[in-house]
Structures are given as structure tokens and as C-alpha cells.
């Protein structure tokens, strides 16, 4: 006797086939998205390496694609122009660094110590990576820098300090602007002194020993701008940095 088809079993089979097909499509889509993301990161990494050697004005799209081992035409699948990749590069570097600072200071309860730790790490990274420091100086007051990455974290931490009455400021906006200006000016001075002190190994070692002290002094000035007394600001700025490590570039 012929087997009678089971409509319910047939529907289950069709549904299983549909789900398998969709999962296969999703897998292909995920792999494609991952490859696209990896290509974009290679282009950004190549651009940063070239900028470190030649500066932004001296880098061409062709050099970027060759360094990234990506076809010239593929560049435009990710960026509209050279200016576009440099804008994305700034976001990529500073957003990643800001995320690293968040992880490092995540267990700190005092907003003043959070700000001090972030300022000190920012100064020390600018010293270790002068190109990164120059990028921060050039972009420090741009809309991009203020609305994302380090600027957004500083705004968040200052607002937290004010709301908890840890910071006392008459004009929060002007205070934030002055704090950003202080940090950028300190980085500019640090890079100038570093460049002028690279003539001998001895001078470099001496500057290295003073690098952390300079970062501490800058952090203390920032905390005073937020209303802390000088003695307390200096004490907080000299606290040991959270263990776990040095904040590095991505």
C-alpha cells in the first residue's frame, strides 16, 4: 500500500530547509562583513603607519593601498577620499584609546582620580607616540574630537564630578574648554621638549624620568580647574596608576 504523505511532516521539512537556507545566507553575509571590516582596518593601519613617517600631506591613496595590500579601486568601497580616511583614522585611534581608558579606570569611584588617570595616560602616550600626539593637537577642538572619543569621555567624567559635587565650577562649558586647552598645550610642550632632547641617549633617559612627573603636574592643574584645592589635586595626581597595564594604541 503506498505511503500516505504527511502534510505536517512535509511542512516541518520545508521549514527546516528554509531555516538552513537562511543560516547559510547569514553565514555568507557575516563572512562578507568580516572581510570588509578587516580590509577597512588594514587600510587604516597602513594610513597611520604612513602618516607616522611622512605626515598627512605627504601620503597618497596609492601608497595607502599598496601598504595595505588592497586594490586601488577597493579603497573607494570604504572611503570617499584621502580626507575621508584621515577623518576615520582620527576616530579609530582616539575612540579606541578612550575605550582603553574606560577599561583602565572602570574600578575607580572618585571622578577626580578618573580624570587624573586619563590625563596622565594621554600625556604619556603622546610622549611615546609623537604622531598620535600631533593628531590629537590638530584635532583637539574639532567637532569630531569633541563629540566622540576622548572629548566625549572628558565631558561625561566632568559632568559626573559636577553632579556628585566633587567638582565645583562656575561655568561648566568654559571649564571644559580650558581643560582641553591645558591638555593640548601640555602635549605640545612635551613634544617640543622631547624633540629637542633626542640629541643624546642621556638626555632622552632624563626626559623619560621626568615624563611621568610632567603628566602628574598637568593632571594636578586640570583638577584645580575643576575646583579642587592645590594640595588635594597634587596628592590625587601622584597616586599610583591602576595596575593592569599601560594603555597602548590599537
Coordinates of C-alpha atoms in Angstrom, one line a residue:
X1 CA 0.0 0.0 0.0
X2 CA 1.5 3.3 -1.0
X3 CA 2.6 5.6 1.9
X4 CA 0.3 8.5 2.5
X5 CA 2.1 11.8 2.6
X6 CA 2.1 13.5 6.0
X7 CA 1.3 17.2 5.4
X8 CA 2.6 18.1 8.9
X9 CA 5.9 16.3 8.3
X10 CA 6.2 18.0 4.9
X11 CA 5.7 21.4 6.4
X12 CA 8.4 20.6 9.0
X13 CA 10.8 19.6 6.3
X14 CA 10.1 22.7 4.3
X15 CA 10.6 24.9 7.4
X16 CA 13.9 23.1 8.3
X17 CA 15.1 23.7 4.7
X18 CA 14.2 27.4 4.9
X19 CA 16.0 27.9 8.2
X20 CA 19.1 26.1 6.8
X21 CA 19.0 28.3 3.7
X22 CA 18.7 31.5 5.8
X23 CA 21.5 30.4 8.1
X24 CA 23.7 29.7 5.1
X25 CA 22.9 33.2 3.7
X26 CA 23.6 34.7 7.1
X27 CA 26.9 32.9 7.3
X28 CA 27.9 34.2 3.9
X29 CA 26.8 37.7 4.9
X30 CA 28.7 37.5 8.2
X31 CA 31.9 36.4 6.4
X32 CA 31.5 39.1 3.9
X33 CA 31.0 41.8 6.6
X34 CA 34.0 40.5 8.4
X35 CA 36.2 40.6 5.3
X36 CA 35.1 44.1 4.6
X37 CA 35.8 45.2 8.2
X38 CA 39.3 43.6 8.0
X39 CA 40.1 45.4 4.8
X40 CA 39.0 48.7 6.3
X41 CA 41.2 48.1 9.3
X42 CA 44.1 47.3 7.1
X43 CA 43.7 50.5 5.2
X44 CA 43.5 52.5 8.5
X45 CA 46.6 50.7 9.9
X46 CA 48.5 51.4 6.7
X47 CA 47.5 55.1 6.7
X48 CA 48.6 55.5 10.2
X49 CA 52.0 53.9 9.5
X50 CA 52.5 56.2 6.5
X51 CA 51.4 59.3 8.4
X52 CA 53.9 58.5 11.1
X53 CA 56.6 58.6 8.5
X54 CA 55.5 61.3 6.1
X55 CA 52.7 63.4 7.7
X56 CA 49.2 63.6 6.3
X57 CA 50.0 65.9 3.4
X58 CA 52.7 63.6 2.1
X59 CA 50.6 60.5 1.9
X60 CA 48.7 59.4 -1.3
X61 CA 45.9 56.9 -1.7
X62 CA 48.1 54.7 -3.9
X63 CA 50.7 54.5 -1.1
X64 CA 48.0 53.5 1.4
X65 CA 46.5 50.8 -0.8
X66 CA 50.0 49.4 -1.6
X67 CA 50.9 49.3 2.1
X68 CA 47.6 47.6 3.0
X69 CA 47.9 45.2 0.0
X70 CA 44.5 46.3 -1.2
X71 CA 43.4 47.1 -4.7
X72 CA 43.3 50.8 -5.5
X73 CA 39.6 50.6 -6.5
X74 CA 38.7 48.8 -3.3
X75 CA 39.7 51.9 -1.4
X76 CA 36.6 53.7 -2.5
X77 CA 34.4 50.9 -1.1
X78 CA 35.4 52.2 2.3
X79 CA 36.3 55.8 2.0
X80 CA 35.3 58.7 -0.3
X81 CA 38.7 60.4 -0.4
X82 CA 42.1 60.8 1.3
X83 CA 40.5 63.3 3.7
X84 CA 37.8 60.7 4.5
X85 CA 40.3 58.1 5.6
X86 CA 42.2 60.6 7.7
X87 CA 39.0 61.6 9.4
X88 CA 38.2 57.9 10.0
X89 CA 41.7 57.4 11.2
X90 CA 41.3 60.1 13.9
X91 CA 38.1 58.5 15.1
X92 CA 39.6 55.0 15.0
X93 CA 42.7 55.9 17.1
X94 CA 41.0 58.2 19.6
X95 CA 37.9 56.1 20.1
X96 CA 39.9 53.0 20.7
X97 CA 42.2 54.8 23.2
X98 CA 39.1 56.3 25.0
X99 CA 37.7 52.7 25.3
X100 CA 41.0 51.5 26.8
X101 CA 40.9 54.4 29.3
X102 CA 37.4 53.4 30.3
X103 CA 38.6 49.8 31.0
X104 CA 41.6 51.0 33.0
X105 CA 39.6 53.5 35.2
X106 CA 36.5 51.3 35.4
X107 CA 37.0 50.4 39.1
X108 CA 37.7 53.9 40.3
X109 CA 34.9 55.6 42.2
X110 CA 36.4 59.1 42.6
X111 CA 35.7 61.2 39.5
X112 CA 38.8 63.3 40.3
X113 CA 41.0 60.2 40.2
X114 CA 39.4 59.1 36.9
X115 CA 40.2 62.4 35.3
X116 CA 43.7 62.4 36.7
X117 CA 44.4 58.8 35.4
X118 CA 43.1 59.7 31.9
X119 CA 45.1 62.9 31.7
X120 CA 48.3 61.2 32.7
X121 CA 47.9 58.3 30.3
X122 CA 47.1 60.8 27.5
X123 CA 50.2 62.7 28.1
X124 CA 52.4 59.6 28.4
X125 CA 51.0 58.1 25.2
X126 CA 51.6 61.4 23.3
X127 CA 55.2 61.2 24.5
X128 CA 55.7 57.6 23.4
X129 CA 53.9 58.2 20.1
X130 CA 54.5 61.7 18.8
X131 CA 52.5 61.3 15.7
X132 CA 49.5 60.3 17.8
X133 CA 50.1 63.4 19.9
X134 CA 50.3 65.6 16.9
X135 CA 47.0 64.2 15.6
X136 CA 45.4 65.0 19.0
X137 CA 46.7 68.5 18.9
X138 CA 45.4 69.1 15.4
X139 CA 42.0 67.6 16.0
X140 CA 41.6 68.6 19.7
X141 CA 38.9 71.2 19.2
X142 CA 37.3 69.7 16.1
X143 CA 33.6 68.7 16.2
X144 CA 34.7 65.2 15.6
X145 CA 37.0 65.1 18.6
X146 CA 34.6 66.9 20.9
X147 CA 31.6 64.7 20.1
X148 CA 33.4 61.3 20.2
X149 CA 36.3 59.5 21.8
X150 CA 38.4 61.4 24.3
X151 CA 36.3 64.6 24.2
X152 CA 33.0 62.8 24.9
X153 CA 34.7 60.9 27.8
X154 CA 36.0 64.0 29.4
X155 CA 32.6 65.7 29.1
X156 CA 31.0 62.6 30.7
X157 CA 33.5 62.5 33.6
X158 CA 33.3 66.2 34.2
X159 CA 29.5 66.1 34.3
X160 CA 29.7 63.2 36.7
X161 CA 32.1 65.1 39.0
X162 CA 29.8 68.1 39.0
X163 CA 26.7 66.1 39.7
X164 CA 28.4 64.4 42.6
X165 CA 29.6 67.8 43.9
X166 CA 33.2 66.6 43.6
X167 CA 33.9 69.4 41.1
X168 CA 32.8 72.9 41.7
X169 CA 32.9 75.2 38.6
X170 CA 31.1 78.4 37.8
X171 CA 30.8 77.7 34.1
X172 CA 31.0 74.0 33.1
X173 CA 31.4 74.7 29.3
X174 CA 34.2 77.2 29.7
X175 CA 35.8 75.0 32.3
X176 CA 35.8 72.1 29.9
X177 CA 37.2 74.3 27.1
X178 CA 40.0 75.5 29.3
X179 CA 40.8 71.9 30.5
X180 CA 41.1 70.7 26.9
X181 CA 43.3 73.7 26.1
X182 CA 45.5 72.9 29.0
X183 CA 45.9 69.2 28.0
X184 CA 46.7 70.1 24.3
X185 CA 49.2 72.8 25.3
X186 CA 50.9 70.4 27.7
X187 CA 51.2 67.8 24.9
X188 CA 52.6 70.4 22.5
X189 CA 55.2 71.5 25.1
X190 CA 56.0 67.8 25.9
X191 CA 56.6 67.0 22.2
X192 CA 58.7 70.1 21.8
X193 CA 60.9 69.3 24.7
X194 CA 61.1 65.6 23.6
X195 CA 62.3 66.6 20.1
X196 CA 64.9 69.0 21.5
X197 CA 66.2 66.4 23.9
X198 CA 66.7 63.5 21.5
X199 CA 70.3 64.6 20.7
X200 CA 71.8 62.2 23.2
X201 CA 70.8 59.0 24.9
X202 CA 71.4 60.5 28.3
X203 CA 69.1 63.4 27.6
X204 CA 66.4 61.0 26.4
X205 CA 66.7 59.0 29.6
X206 CA 66.5 62.1 31.7
X207 CA 63.4 63.2 29.9
X208 CA 61.8 59.8 30.3
X209 CA 62.3 60.0 34.0
X210 CA 60.5 63.4 34.1
X211 CA 57.8 62.3 31.7
X212 CA 55.6 60.9 34.4
X213 CA 56.2 63.9 36.7
X214 CA 55.1 66.2 33.8
X215 CA 51.9 64.2 33.3
X216 CA 51.2 64.4 37.1
X217 CA 51.7 68.1 37.1
X218 CA 49.3 68.5 34.2
X219 CA 46.7 66.3 35.9
X220 CA 47.0 68.4 39.0
X221 CA 46.4 71.7 37.1
X222 CA 43.4 70.1 35.4
X223 CA 41.9 69.0 38.8
X224 CA 42.4 72.6 40.1
X225 CA 40.5 73.9 37.1
X226 CA 37.6 71.6 38.3
X227 CA 37.7 73.3 41.7
X228 CA 40.0 71.1 43.8
X229 CA 42.4 72.7 46.2
X230 CA 46.1 72.5 45.1
X231 CA 47.3 70.2 47.8
X232 CA 44.5 67.7 47.2
X233 CA 44.8 67.9 43.4
X234 CA 48.6 67.2 43.6
X235 CA 48.0 64.3 46.0
X236 CA 45.5 62.7 43.7
X237 CA 47.6 63.3 40.6
X238 CA 50.5 61.4 42.3
X239 CA 48.6 58.3 43.2
X240 CA 49.8 55.1 41.7
X241 CA 48.2 54.4 38.3
X242 CA 45.7 51.4 38.3
X243 CA 47.6 48.2 37.8
X244 CA 46.8 46.1 34.7
X245 CA 48.8 47.9 32.4
X246 CA 49.9 50.5 30.0
X247 CA 47.3 51.9 27.7
X248 CA 48.5 51.3 24.1
X249 CA 47.4 52.0 20.6
X250 CA 45.3 49.7 18.7

